[in-house]
mmCIF file with all atom_site columns, C-alpha atoms in Angstrom:
data_model
loop_
_atom_site.group_PDB
_atom_site.id
_atom_site.type_symbol
_atom_site.label_atom_id
_atom_site.label_alt_id
_atom_site.label_comp_id
_atom_site.label_asym_id
_atom_site.label_entity_id
_atom_site.label_seq_id
_atom_site.pdbx_PDB_ins_code
_atom_site.Cartn_x
_atom_site.Cartn_y
_atom_site.Cartn_z
_atom_site.occupancy
_atom_site.B_iso_or_equiv
_atom_site.pdbx_formal_charge
_atom_site.auth_seq_id
_atom_site.auth_comp_id
_atom_site.auth_asym_id
_atom_site.auth_atom_id
_atom_site.pdbx_PDB_model_num
ATOM 1   C CA . MET W 1 1   ? 48.851 -23.302 -1.357  1.00 0.00 ? 1   MET W CA 1
ATOM 2   C CA . LYS W 1 2   ? 48.893 -19.752 -0.007  1.00 0.00 ? 2   LYS W CA 1
ATOM 3   C CA . LYS W 1 3   ? 47.239 -18.383 -3.170  1.00 0.00 ? 3   LYS W CA 1
ATOM 4   C CA . HIS W 1 4   ? 44.086 -20.319 -2.278  1.00 0.00 ? 4   HIS W CA 1
ATOM 5   C CA . ILE W 1 5   ? 43.798 -19.027 1.309   1.00 0.00 ? 5   ILE W CA 1
ATOM 6   C CA . PRO W 1 6   ? 41.892 -15.788 0.489   1.00 0.00 ? 6   PRO W CA 1
ATOM 7   C CA . ASN W 1 7   ? 39.470 -17.718 -1.758  1.00 0.00 ? 7   ASN W CA 1
ATOM 8   C CA . ILE W 1 8   ? 38.856 -20.274 1.002   1.00 0.00 ? 8   ILE W CA 1
ATOM 9   C CA . ILE W 1 9   ? 38.011 -17.426 3.385   1.00 0.00 ? 9   ILE W CA 1
ATOM 10  C CA . THR W 1 10  ? 35.694 -15.972 0.723   1.00 0.00 ? 10  THR W CA 1
ATOM 11  C CA . CYS W 1 11  ? 33.944 -19.340 0.501   1.00 0.00 ? 11  CYS W CA 1
ATOM 12  C CA . CYS W 1 12  ? 33.406 -19.202 4.270   1.00 0.00 ? 12  CYS W CA 1
ATOM 13  C CA . ASN W 1 13  ? 31.716 -15.849 3.703   1.00 0.00 ? 13  ASN W CA 1
ATOM 14  C CA . LEU W 1 14  ? 29.406 -17.463 1.133   1.00 0.00 ? 14  LEU W CA 1
ATOM 15  C CA . VAL W 1 15  ? 28.622 -20.481 3.328   1.00 0.00 ? 15  VAL W CA 1
ATOM 16  C CA . SER W 1 16  ? 27.769 -18.185 6.261   1.00 0.00 ? 16  SER W CA 1
ATOM 17  C CA . GLY W 1 17  ? 25.410 -16.266 3.984   1.00 0.00 ? 17  GLY W CA 1
ATOM 18  C CA . CYS W 1 18  ? 23.712 -19.493 2.883   1.00 0.00 ? 18  CYS W CA 1
ATOM 19  C CA . LEU W 1 19  ? 23.276 -20.573 6.504   1.00 0.00 ? 19  LEU W CA 1
ATOM 20  C CA . ALA W 1 20  ? 21.775 -17.163 7.295   1.00 0.00 ? 20  ALA W CA 1
ATOM 21  C CA . ILE W 1 21  ? 19.198 -17.701 4.535   1.00 0.00 ? 21  ILE W CA 1
ATOM 22  C CA . LEU W 1 22  ? 18.399 -21.193 5.817   1.00 0.00 ? 22  LEU W CA 1
ATOM 23  C CA . CYS W 1 23  ? 17.938 -19.977 9.400   1.00 0.00 ? 23  CYS W CA 1
ATOM 24  C CA . ALA W 1 24  ? 15.781 -17.048 8.296   1.00 0.00 ? 24  ALA W CA 1
ATOM 25  C CA . THR W 1 25  ? 13.424 -19.288 6.303   1.00 0.00 ? 25  THR W CA 1
ATOM 26  C CA . ARG W 1 26  ? 12.975 -21.399 9.446   1.00 0.00 ? 26  ARG W CA 1
ATOM 27  C CA . GLY W 1 27  ? 12.130 -18.349 11.537  1.00 0.00 ? 27  GLY W CA 1
ATOM 28  C CA . LEU W 1 28  ? 15.449 -18.306 13.394  1.00 0.00 ? 28  LEU W CA 1
ATOM 29  C CA . LEU W 1 29  ? 16.040 -14.614 12.742  1.00 0.00 ? 29  LEU W CA 1
ATOM 30  C CA . GLU W 1 30  ? 18.500 -14.010 15.568  1.00 0.00 ? 30  GLU W CA 1
ATOM 31  C CA . VAL W 1 31  ? 20.721 -16.914 14.492  1.00 0.00 ? 31  VAL W CA 1
ATOM 32  C CA . ALA W 1 32  ? 20.461 -15.770 10.870  1.00 0.00 ? 32  ALA W CA 1
ATOM 33  C CA . SER W 1 33  ? 21.661 -12.302 11.848  1.00 0.00 ? 33  SER W CA 1
ATOM 34  C CA . ILE W 1 34  ? 24.667 -13.756 13.658  1.00 0.00 ? 34  ILE W CA 1
ATOM 35  C CA . PHE W 1 35  ? 25.659 -15.509 10.437  1.00 0.00 ? 35  PHE W CA 1
ATOM 36  C CA . ILE W 1 36  ? 25.577 -12.082 8.739   1.00 0.00 ? 36  ILE W CA 1
ATOM 37  C CA . ILE W 1 37  ? 28.220 -10.967 11.239  1.00 0.00 ? 37  ILE W CA 1
ATOM 38  C CA . ALA W 1 38  ? 30.244 -14.091 10.433  1.00 0.00 ? 38  ALA W CA 1
ATOM 39  C CA . SER W 1 39  ? 30.048 -13.226 6.735   1.00 0.00 ? 39  SER W CA 1
ATOM 40  C CA . ALA W 1 40  ? 31.241 -9.689  7.452   1.00 0.00 ? 40  ALA W CA 1
ATOM 41  C CA . PHE W 1 41  ? 34.159 -11.127 9.444   1.00 0.00 ? 41  PHE W CA 1
ATOM 42  C CA . PHE W 1 42  ? 35.212 -13.395 6.583   1.00 0.00 ? 42  PHE W CA 1
ATOM 43  C CA . ASP W 1 43  ? 34.655 -10.599 4.050   1.00 0.00 ? 43  ASP W CA 1
ATOM 44  C CA . PHE W 1 44  ? 37.139 -8.419  5.916   1.00 0.00 ? 44  PHE W CA 1
ATOM 45  C CA . PHE W 1 45  ? 39.757 -11.111 6.319   1.00 0.00 ? 45  PHE W CA 1
ATOM 46  C CA . ASP W 1 46  ? 39.740 -12.439 2.751   1.00 0.00 ? 46  ASP W CA 1
ATOM 47  C CA . GLY W 1 47  ? 40.903 -9.041  1.491   1.00 0.00 ? 47  GLY W CA 1
ATOM 48  C CA . PHE W 1 48  ? 43.313 -8.698  4.409   1.00 0.00 ? 48  PHE W CA 1
ATOM 49  C CA . ALA W 1 49  ? 44.808 -12.129 3.667   1.00 0.00 ? 49  ALA W CA 1
ATOM 50  C CA . ALA W 1 50  ? 45.125 -11.330 -0.043  1.00 0.00 ? 50  ALA W CA 1
ATOM 51  C CA . ARG W 1 51  ? 47.061 -8.148  0.730   1.00 0.00 ? 51  ARG W CA 1
ATOM 52  C CA . MET W 1 52  ? 49.301 -9.796  3.321   1.00 0.00 ? 52  MET W CA 1
ATOM 53  C CA . LEU W 1 53  ? 50.079 -12.776 1.076   1.00 0.00 ? 53  LEU W CA 1
ATOM 54  C CA . HIS W 1 54  ? 50.328 -10.674 -2.112  1.00 0.00 ? 54  HIS W CA 1
ATOM 55  C CA . VAL W 1 55  ? 48.013 -13.028 -3.970  1.00 0.00 ? 55  VAL W CA 1
ATOM 56  C CA . LYS W 1 56  ? 45.265 -10.679 -5.161  1.00 0.00 ? 56  LYS W CA 1
ATOM 57  C CA . SER W 1 57  ? 43.702 -11.943 -8.419  1.00 0.00 ? 57  SER W CA 1
ATOM 58  C CA . PRO W 1 58  ? 40.755 -11.119 -10.735 1.00 0.00 ? 58  PRO W CA 1
ATOM 59  C CA . ILE W 1 59  ? 39.150 -14.449 -9.788  1.00 0.00 ? 59  ILE W CA 1
ATOM 60  C CA . GLY W 1 60  ? 39.360 -13.506 -6.115  1.00 0.00 ? 60  GLY W CA 1
ATOM 61  C CA . VAL W 1 61  ? 37.673 -10.164 -6.811  1.00 0.00 ? 61  VAL W CA 1
ATOM 62  C CA . ASP W 1 62  ? 34.863 -11.885 -8.718  1.00 0.00 ? 62  ASP W CA 1
ATOM 63  C CA . MET W 1 63  ? 34.402 -14.516 -6.006  1.00 0.00 ? 63  MET W CA 1
ATOM 64  C CA . ASP W 1 64  ? 34.248 -11.814 -3.372  1.00 0.00 ? 64  ASP W CA 1
ATOM 65  C CA . SER W 1 65  ? 31.512 -9.919  -5.218  1.00 0.00 ? 65  SER W CA 1
ATOM 66  C CA . LEU W 1 66  ? 29.485 -13.062 -5.927  1.00 0.00 ? 66  LEU W CA 1
ATOM 67  C CA . SER W 1 67  ? 29.691 -14.094 -2.271  1.00 0.00 ? 67  SER W CA 1
ATOM 68  C CA . ASP W 1 68  ? 28.693 -10.609 -1.148  1.00 0.00 ? 68  ASP W CA 1
ATOM 69  C CA . VAL W 1 69  ? 25.550 -10.701 -3.289  1.00 0.00 ? 69  VAL W CA 1
ATOM 70  C CA . VAL W 1 70  ? 24.458 -13.755 -1.298  1.00 0.00 ? 70  VAL W CA 1
ATOM 71  C CA . SER W 1 71  ? 25.732 -12.783 2.162   1.00 0.00 ? 71  SER W CA 1
ATOM 72  C CA . PHE W 1 72  ? 24.931 -9.063  2.082   1.00 0.00 ? 72  PHE W CA 1
ATOM 73  C CA . GLY W 1 73  ? 22.126 -9.053  -0.469  1.00 0.00 ? 73  GLY W CA 1
ATOM 74  C CA . VAL W 1 74  ? 19.979 -12.175 -0.375  1.00 0.00 ? 74  VAL W CA 1
ATOM 75  C CA . ALA W 1 75  ? 20.620 -13.236 3.240   1.00 0.00 ? 75  ALA W CA 1
ATOM 76  C CA . PRO W 1 76  ? 19.690 -9.980  5.031   1.00 0.00 ? 76  PRO W CA 1
ATOM 77  C CA . THR W 1 77  ? 16.774 -9.516  2.627   1.00 0.00 ? 77  THR W CA 1
ATOM 78  C CA . THR W 1 78  ? 15.409 -12.925 3.608   1.00 0.00 ? 78  THR W CA 1
ATOM 79  C CA . ILE W 1 79  ? 15.602 -11.850 7.260   1.00 0.00 ? 79  ILE W CA 1
ATOM 80  C CA . LEU W 1 80  ? 13.871 -8.578  6.387   1.00 0.00 ? 80  LEU W CA 1
ATOM 81  C CA . PHE W 1 81  ? 11.166 -10.383 4.395   1.00 0.00 ? 81  PHE W CA 1
ATOM 82  C CA . VAL W 1 82  ? 10.315 -12.691 7.312   1.00 0.00 ? 82  VAL W CA 1
ATOM 83  C CA . PHE W 1 83  ? 10.333 -9.739  9.731   1.00 0.00 ? 83  PHE W CA 1
ATOM 84  C CA . MET W 1 84  ? 8.026  -7.726  7.459   1.00 0.00 ? 84  MET W CA 1
ATOM 85  C CA . ASN W 1 85  ? 5.662  -10.689 7.112   1.00 0.00 ? 85  ASN W CA 1
ATOM 86  C CA . ASN W 1 86  ? 5.496  -10.903 10.899  1.00 0.00 ? 86  ASN W CA 1
ATOM 87  C CA . LEU W 1 87  ? 4.658  -7.199  11.066  1.00 0.00 ? 87  LEU W CA 1
ATOM 88  C CA . VAL W 1 88  ? 1.924  -7.590  8.442   1.00 0.00 ? 88  VAL W CA 1
ATOM 89  C CA . GLY W 1 89  ? 0.394  -10.242 10.670  1.00 0.00 ? 89  GLY W CA 1
ATOM 90  C CA . ASN W 1 90  ? 0.004  -7.613  13.391  1.00 0.00 ? 90  ASN W CA 1
ATOM 91  C CA . LEU W 1 91  ? -2.045 -5.283  11.190  1.00 0.00 ? 91  LEU W CA 1
ATOM 92  C CA . ALA W 1 92  ? -5.825 -5.061  11.292  1.00 0.00 ? 92  ALA W CA 1
ATOM 93  C CA . PRO W 1 93  ? -7.470 -7.974  9.379   1.00 0.00 ? 93  PRO W CA 1
ATOM 94  C CA . ALA W 1 94  ? -8.952 -5.687  6.744   1.00 0.00 ? 94  ALA W CA 1
ATOM 95  C CA . VAL W 1 95  ? -5.489 -4.285  6.001   1.00 0.00 ? 95  VAL W CA 1
ATOM 96  C CA . ARG W 1 96  ? -3.395 -7.442  6.142   1.00 0.00 ? 96  ARG W CA 1
ATOM 97  C CA . ASP W 1 97  ? -5.830 -9.335  3.903   1.00 0.00 ? 97  ASP W CA 1
ATOM 98  C CA . SER W 1 98  ? -5.623 -6.666  1.206   1.00 0.00 ? 98  SER W CA 1
ATOM 99  C CA . PHE W 1 99  ? -2.798 -6.019  -1.282  1.00 0.00 ? 99  PHE W CA 1
ATOM 100 C CA . VAL W 1 100 ? -0.629 -5.150  1.751   1.00 0.00 ? 100 VAL W CA 1
ATOM 101 C CA . GLN W 1 101 ? 0.067  -8.852  2.288   1.00 0.00 ? 101 GLN W CA 1
ATOM 102 C CA . TYR W 1 102 ? 2.216  -8.759  -0.874  1.00 0.00 ? 102 TYR W CA 1
ATOM 103 C CA . LEU W 1 103 ? 4.243  -5.679  0.032   1.00 0.00 ? 103 LEU W CA 1
ATOM 104 C CA . PRO W 1 104 ? 6.949  -7.619  1.948   1.00 0.00 ? 104 PRO W CA 1
ATOM 105 C CA . TYR W 1 105 ? 8.080  -8.931  -1.446  1.00 0.00 ? 105 TYR W CA 1
ATOM 106 C CA . CYS W 1 106 ? 9.342  -5.411  -2.141  1.00 0.00 ? 106 CYS W CA 1
ATOM 107 C CA . ALA W 1 107 ? 12.289 -6.344  0.082   1.00 0.00 ? 107 ALA W CA 1
ATOM 108 C CA . PHE W 1 108 ? 13.765 -8.326  -2.800  1.00 0.00 ? 108 PHE W CA 1
ATOM 109 C CA . ILE W 1 109 ? 14.770 -5.178  -4.619  1.00 0.00 ? 109 ILE W CA 1
ATOM 110 C CA . ILE W 1 110 ? 17.670 -5.143  -2.146  1.00 0.00 ? 110 ILE W CA 1
ATOM 111 C CA . PRO W 1 111 ? 19.623 -8.054  -3.737  1.00 0.00 ? 111 PRO W CA 1
ATOM 112 C CA . ALA W 1 112 ? 19.148 -6.536  -7.204  1.00 0.00 ? 112 ALA W CA 1
ATOM 113 C CA . PHE W 1 113 ? 20.444 -3.141  -6.066  1.00 0.00 ? 113 PHE W CA 1
ATOM 114 C CA . SER W 1 114 ? 23.232 -4.840  -4.088  1.00 0.00 ? 114 SER W CA 1
ATOM 115 C CA . ALA W 1 115 ? 24.408 -6.700  -7.185  1.00 0.00 ? 115 ALA W CA 1
ATOM 116 C CA . TYR W 1 116 ? 24.439 -3.480  -9.184  1.00 0.00 ? 116 TYR W CA 1
ATOM 117 C CA . ARG W 1 117 ? 26.306 -1.680  -6.408  1.00 0.00 ? 117 ARG W CA 1
ATOM 118 C CA . LEU W 1 118 ? 28.982 -4.405  -6.215  1.00 0.00 ? 118 LEU W CA 1
ATOM 119 C CA . ALA W 1 119 ? 29.507 -4.380  -9.981  1.00 0.00 ? 119 ALA W CA 1
ATOM 120 C CA . LYS W 1 120 ? 29.742 -0.593  -9.896  1.00 0.00 ? 120 LYS W CA 1
ATOM 121 C CA . PHE W 1 121 ? 32.221 -0.707  -7.002  1.00 0.00 ? 121 PHE W CA 1
ATOM 122 C CA . ASN W 1 122 ? 34.562 -3.051  -8.904  1.00 0.00 ? 122 ASN W CA 1
ATOM 123 C CA . HIS W 1 123 ? 34.913 -0.526  -11.727 1.00 0.00 ? 123 HIS W CA 1
ATOM 124 C CA . ASP W 1 124 ? 34.746 2.791   -9.863  1.00 0.00 ? 124 ASP W CA 1
ATOM 125 C CA . GLU W 1 125 ? 38.249 4.141   -9.212  1.00 0.00 ? 125 GLU W CA 1
ATOM 126 C CA . ARG W 1 126 ? 36.866 6.845   -6.901  1.00 0.00 ? 126 ARG W CA 1
ATOM 127 C CA . GLN W 1 127 ? 35.957 4.285   -4.261  1.00 0.00 ? 127 GLN W CA 1
ATOM 128 C CA . HIS W 1 128 ? 39.507 3.456   -3.257  1.00 0.00 ? 128 HIS W CA 1
ATOM 129 C CA . ILE W 1 129 ? 39.498 6.500   -0.943  1.00 0.00 ? 129 ILE W CA 1
ATOM 130 C CA . GLU W 1 130 ? 35.848 6.749   0.072   1.00 0.00 ? 130 GLU W CA 1
ATOM 131 C CA . PHE W 1 131 ? 32.606 4.995   -0.748  1.00 0.00 ? 131 PHE W CA 1
ATOM 132 C CA . ARG W 1 132 ? 30.053 6.294   -3.198  1.00 0.00 ? 132 ARG W CA 1
ATOM 133 C CA . GLY W 1 133 ? 26.733 5.147   -1.834  1.00 0.00 ? 133 GLY W CA 1
ATOM 134 C CA . LEU W 1 134 ? 26.198 2.760   1.056   1.00 0.00 ? 134 LEU W CA 1
ATOM 135 C CA . ALA W 1 135 ? 28.434 -0.323  1.118   1.00 0.00 ? 135 ALA W CA 1
ATOM 136 C CA . THR W 1 136 ? 26.617 -3.660  0.964   1.00 0.00 ? 136 THR W CA 1
ATOM 137 C CA . PRO W 1 137 ? 27.942 -4.942  4.342   1.00 0.00 ? 137 PRO W CA 1
ATOM 138 C CA . ALA W 1 138 ? 26.690 -1.759  6.030   1.00 0.00 ? 138 ALA W CA 1
ATOM 139 C CA . ASN W 1 139 ? 23.295 -2.161  4.376   1.00 0.00 ? 139 ASN W CA 1
ATOM 140 C CA . ALA W 1 140 ? 23.188 -5.808  5.467   1.00 0.00 ? 140 ALA W CA 1
ATOM 141 C CA . LEU W 1 141 ? 23.906 -4.869  9.078   1.00 0.00 ? 141 LEU W CA 1
ATOM 142 C CA . PHE W 1 142 ? 21.049 -2.371  8.924   1.00 0.00 ? 142 PHE W CA 1
ATOM 143 C CA . ILE W 1 143 ? 18.255 -4.437  7.366   1.00 0.00 ? 143 ILE W CA 1
ATOM 144 C CA . GLY W 1 144 ? 19.443 -7.732  8.855   1.00 0.00 ? 144 GLY W CA 1
ATOM 145 C CA . PHE W 1 145 ? 19.283 -6.435  12.432  1.00 0.00 ? 145 PHE W CA 1
ATOM 146 C CA . LEU W 1 146 ? 16.128 -4.316  12.372  1.00 0.00 ? 146 LEU W CA 1
ATOM 147 C CA . HIS W 1 147 ? 14.248 -7.080  14.168  1.00 0.00 ? 147 HIS W CA 1
ATOM 148 C CA . PHE W 1 148 ? 16.829 -6.917  16.983  1.00 0.00 ? 148 PHE W CA 1
ATOM 149 C CA . SER W 1 149 ? 16.427 -3.139  17.308  1.00 0.00 ? 149 SER W CA 1
ATOM 150 C CA . ALA W 1 150 ? 12.635 -3.468  17.292  1.00 0.00 ? 150 ALA W CA 1
ATOM 151 C CA . GLN W 1 151 ? 12.870 -5.323  20.611  1.00 0.00 ? 151 GLN W CA 1
ATOM 152 C CA . SER W 1 152 ? 14.160 -2.132  22.281  1.00 0.00 ? 152 SER W CA 1
ATOM 153 C CA . ILE W 1 153 ? 12.696 0.536   19.983  1.00 0.00 ? 153 ILE W CA 1
ATOM 154 C CA . PRO W 1 154 ? 8.940  -0.067  19.554  1.00 0.00 ? 154 PRO W CA 1
ATOM 155 C CA . VAL W 1 155 ? 8.588  2.324   16.611  1.00 0.00 ? 155 VAL W CA 1
ATOM 156 C CA . LEU W 1 156 ? 10.577 -0.151  14.509  1.00 0.00 ? 156 LEU W CA 1
ATOM 157 C CA . ASN W 1 157 ? 7.664  -2.566  14.794  1.00 0.00 ? 157 ASN W CA 1
ATOM 158 C CA . ASN W 1 158 ? 5.782  -0.310  12.396  1.00 0.00 ? 158 ASN W CA 1
ATOM 159 C CA . PHE W 1 159 ? 5.387  -2.120  9.060   1.00 0.00 ? 159 PHE W CA 1
ATOM 160 C CA . TRP W 1 160 ? 5.121  1.080   7.037   1.00 0.00 ? 160 TRP W CA 1
ATOM 161 C CA . LEU W 1 161 ? 8.337  2.478   8.480   1.00 0.00 ? 161 LEU W CA 1
ATOM 162 C CA . ILE W 1 162 ? 10.216 -0.718  7.648   1.00 0.00 ? 162 ILE W CA 1
ATOM 163 C CA . LEU W 1 163 ? 8.789  -0.644  4.117   1.00 0.00 ? 163 LEU W CA 1
ATOM 164 C CA . ALA W 1 164 ? 10.007 2.948   3.755   1.00 0.00 ? 164 ALA W CA 1
ATOM 165 C CA . PHE W 1 165 ? 13.472 1.922   4.980   1.00 0.00 ? 165 PHE W CA 1
ATOM 166 C CA . THR W 1 166 ? 13.508 -0.786  2.309   1.00 0.00 ? 166 THR W CA 1
ATOM 167 C CA . PHE W 1 167 ? 13.204 1.731   -0.516  1.00 0.00 ? 167 PHE W CA 1
ATOM 168 C CA . ILE W 1 168 ? 15.440 4.345   1.092   1.00 0.00 ? 168 ILE W CA 1
ATOM 169 C CA . PHE W 1 169 ? 18.289 1.895   1.633   1.00 0.00 ? 169 PHE W CA 1
ATOM 170 C CA . ALA W 1 170 ? 17.902 0.397   -1.839  1.00 0.00 ? 170 ALA W CA 1
ATOM 171 C CA . PHE W 1 171 ? 18.425 3.910   -3.175  1.00 0.00 ? 171 PHE W CA 1
ATOM 172 C CA . LEU W 1 172 ? 21.421 4.521   -0.890  1.00 0.00 ? 172 LEU W CA 1
ATOM 173 C CA . LEU W 1 173 ? 23.125 1.410   -2.264  1.00 0.00 ? 173 LEU W CA 1
ATOM 174 C CA . VAL W 1 174 ? 23.292 2.817   -5.789  1.00 0.00 ? 174 VAL W CA 1
ATOM 175 C CA . SER W 1 175 ? 23.468 6.513   -4.937  1.00 0.00 ? 175 SER W CA 1
ATOM 176 C CA . ASP W 1 176 ? 26.520 8.664   -5.593  1.00 0.00 ? 176 ASP W CA 1
ATOM 177 C CA . ILE W 1 177 ? 26.596 10.122  -2.070  1.00 0.00 ? 177 ILE W CA 1
ATOM 178 C CA . PRO W 1 178 ? 30.191 10.186  -0.697  1.00 0.00 ? 178 PRO W CA 1
ATOM 179 C CA . MET W 1 179 ? 30.518 8.168   2.500   1.00 0.00 ? 179 MET W CA 1
ATOM 180 C CA . PHE W 1 180 ? 33.697 7.922   4.507   1.00 0.00 ? 180 PHE W CA 1
ATOM 181 C CA . SER W 1 181 ? 35.704 4.728   4.655   1.00 0.00 ? 181 SER W CA 1
ATOM 182 C CA . LEU W 1 182 ? 36.888 3.178   7.919   1.00 0.00 ? 182 LEU W CA 1
ATOM 183 C CA . LYS W 1 183 ? 40.273 2.339   6.415   1.00 0.00 ? 183 LYS W CA 1
ATOM 184 C CA . PHE W 1 184 ? 43.105 4.025   8.327   1.00 0.00 ? 184 PHE W CA 1
ATOM 185 C CA . LYS W 1 185 ? 46.170 5.165   6.367   1.00 0.00 ? 185 LYS W CA 1
ATOM 186 C CA . ASN W 1 186 ? 47.776 6.189   9.659   1.00 0.00 ? 186 ASN W CA 1
ATOM 187 C CA . LEU W 1 187 ? 46.742 6.702   13.293  1.00 0.00 ? 187 LEU W CA 1
ATOM 188 C CA . HIS W 1 188 ? 47.007 10.503  13.362  1.00 0.00 ? 188 HIS W CA 1
ATOM 189 C CA . PHE W 1 189 ? 44.061 11.892  15.316  1.00 0.00 ? 189 PHE W CA 1
ATOM 190 C CA . LYS W 1 190 ? 43.466 14.983  13.159  1.00 0.00 ? 190 LYS W CA 1
ATOM 191 C CA . GLU W 1 191 ? 43.446 13.041  9.889   1.00 0.00 ? 191 GLU W CA 1
ATOM 192 C CA . ASN W 1 192 ? 41.084 10.392  11.287  1.00 0.00 ? 192 ASN W CA 1
ATOM 193 C CA . LEU W 1 193 ? 38.853 12.539  13.499  1.00 0.00 ? 193 LEU W CA 1
ATOM 194 C CA . ILE W 1 194 ? 35.626 11.404  11.828  1.00 0.00 ? 194 ILE W CA 1
ATOM 195 C CA . ARG W 1 195 ? 36.620 7.740   12.098  1.00 0.00 ? 195 ARG W CA 1
ATOM 196 C CA . TYR W 1 196 ? 37.533 8.017   15.788  1.00 0.00 ? 196 TYR W CA 1
ATOM 197 C CA . ILE W 1 197 ? 34.267 9.805   16.595  1.00 0.00 ? 197 ILE W CA 1
ATOM 198 C CA . PHE W 1 198 ? 32.257 7.201   14.727  1.00 0.00 ? 198 PHE W CA 1
ATOM 199 C CA . ILE W 1 199 ? 34.018 4.273   16.408  1.00 0.00 ? 199 ILE W CA 1
ATOM 200 C CA . LEU W 1 200 ? 33.474 5.831   19.854  1.00 0.00 ? 200 LEU W CA 1
ATOM 201 C CA . VAL W 1 201 ? 29.765 6.382   19.158  1.00 0.00 ? 201 VAL W CA 1
ATOM 202 C CA . ALA W 1 202 ? 29.445 2.843   17.762  1.00 0.00 ? 202 ALA W CA 1
ATOM 203 C CA . VAL W 1 203 ? 31.012 1.310   20.888  1.00 0.00 ? 203 VAL W CA 1
ATOM 204 C CA . VAL W 1 204 ? 28.677 3.273   23.182  1.00 0.00 ? 204 VAL W CA 1
ATOM 205 C CA . LEU W 1 205 ? 25.622 2.278   21.130  1.00 0.00 ? 205 LEU W CA 1
ATOM 206 C CA . PHE W 1 206 ? 26.672 -1.371  21.158  1.00 0.00 ? 206 PHE W CA 1
ATOM 207 C CA . ILE W 1 207 ? 27.057 -1.326  24.931  1.00 0.00 ? 207 ILE W CA 1
ATOM 208 C CA . ILE W 1 208 ? 23.533 0.085   25.264  1.00 0.00 ? 208 ILE W CA 1
ATOM 209 C CA . PHE W 1 209 ? 21.656 -1.878  22.594  1.00 0.00 ? 209 PHE W CA 1
ATOM 210 C CA . ARG W 1 210 ? 23.912 -4.895  21.937  1.00 0.00 ? 210 ARG W CA 1
ATOM 211 C CA . PHE W 1 211 ? 23.061 -6.487  18.571  1.00 0.00 ? 211 PHE W CA 1
ATOM 212 C CA . GLY W 1 212 ? 20.148 -4.115  18.192  1.00 0.00 ? 212 GLY W CA 1
ATOM 213 C CA . ALA W 1 213 ? 22.705 -1.315  17.886  1.00 0.00 ? 213 ALA W CA 1
ATOM 214 C CA . PHE W 1 214 ? 23.720 -2.148  14.313  1.00 0.00 ? 214 PHE W CA 1
ATOM 215 C CA . PRO W 1 215 ? 20.848 -0.319  12.547  1.00 0.00 ? 215 PRO W CA 1
ATOM 216 C CA . ILE W 1 216 ? 21.391 2.706   14.796  1.00 0.00 ? 216 ILE W CA 1
ATOM 217 C CA . ILE W 1 217 ? 25.133 2.619   14.119  1.00 0.00 ? 217 ILE W CA 1
ATOM 218 C CA . ILE W 1 218 ? 24.548 2.522   10.360  1.00 0.00 ? 218 ILE W CA 1
ATOM 219 C CA . LEU W 1 219 ? 22.092 5.430   10.585  1.00 0.00 ? 219 LEU W CA 1
ATOM 220 C CA . THR W 1 220 ? 24.752 7.326   12.562  1.00 0.00 ? 220 THR W CA 1
ATOM 221 C CA . TYR W 1 221 ? 27.325 6.499   9.889   1.00 0.00 ? 221 TYR W CA 1
ATOM 222 C CA . ILE W 1 222 ? 25.056 7.859   7.149   1.00 0.00 ? 222 ILE W CA 1
ATOM 223 C CA . LEU W 1 223 ? 24.272 10.984  9.174   1.00 0.00 ? 223 LEU W CA 1
ATOM 224 C CA . ILE W 1 224 ? 27.965 11.726  9.842   1.00 0.00 ? 224 ILE W CA 1
ATOM 225 C CA . SER W 1 225 ? 28.740 11.165  6.141   1.00 0.00 ? 225 SER W CA 1
ATOM 226 C CA . LEU W 1 226 ? 26.072 13.689  5.169   1.00 0.00 ? 226 LEU W CA 1
ATOM 227 C CA . ILE W 1 227 ? 27.139 16.248  7.784   1.00 0.00 ? 227 ILE W CA 1
ATOM 228 C CA . ARG W 1 228 ? 30.765 16.083  6.683   1.00 0.00 ? 228 ARG W CA 1
ATOM 229 C CA . LEU W 1 229 ? 30.013 16.723  3.003   1.00 0.00 ? 229 LEU W CA 1
ATOM 230 C CA . PRO W 1 230 ? 30.616 20.488  3.159   1.00 0.00 ? 230 PRO W CA 1
ATOM 231 C CA . PHE W 1 231 ? 33.820 19.925  5.141   1.00 0.00 ? 231 PHE W CA 1
ATOM 232 C CA . LYS W 1 232 ? 35.157 16.664  3.716   1.00 0.00 ? 232 LYS W CA 1
ATOM 233 C CA . ASN W 1 233 ? 38.256 18.331  2.244   1.00 0.00 ? 233 ASN W CA 1
ATOM 234 C CA . HIS W 1 234 ? 39.207 19.545  5.705   1.00 0.00 ? 234 HIS W CA 1
ATOM 235 C CA . ILE W 1 235 ? 38.384 16.602  8.011   1.00 0.00 ? 235 ILE W CA 1
#
């Protein structure tokens, strides 16, 4: 029985992703985003359960990747698509009735790039220590919560900025940029300085912006990863 526990948790990840898609298509963006968090929770604990129970299997790895394509690729993209459509509706009539009305469909490059990133991750031995490119859950937390952040940060209600983010984050998914992992091998402060700083900043941002903090936290994560590049062998 225990060998099926991680796969059951993975299925919960997939179901949460499907519910996020359903809610997004009905305009319930905030509820949809919460289901993204649920998917991330299950995504963490399926791997944790597999390690604790010593039941890791190739089927489990495949199921995890397939679920992630839905939960961290299609689901947040559906949220982003609806959000972008809403922003198009706020543009001047002459603009929104032009080719611009079709630009929100560009969001669907995200699932394609997410699928490629997940396949690449499964066969890239370098990513056991750090990530190469932006992880799909991190990307999902960014694009799936932009509408939350826009409630507190007016500039994020700019359609053209959100469109730019779409292409930038699609690129980050498949880039080869080293990004630090949040996995702790030990609790030594010096060896985990970057992780402790990031967690502290993330907690402060969440207290200030609540769910709208996720895009800001992910931007902070990317910025810290870029800043540490010249020093990554020392910190």
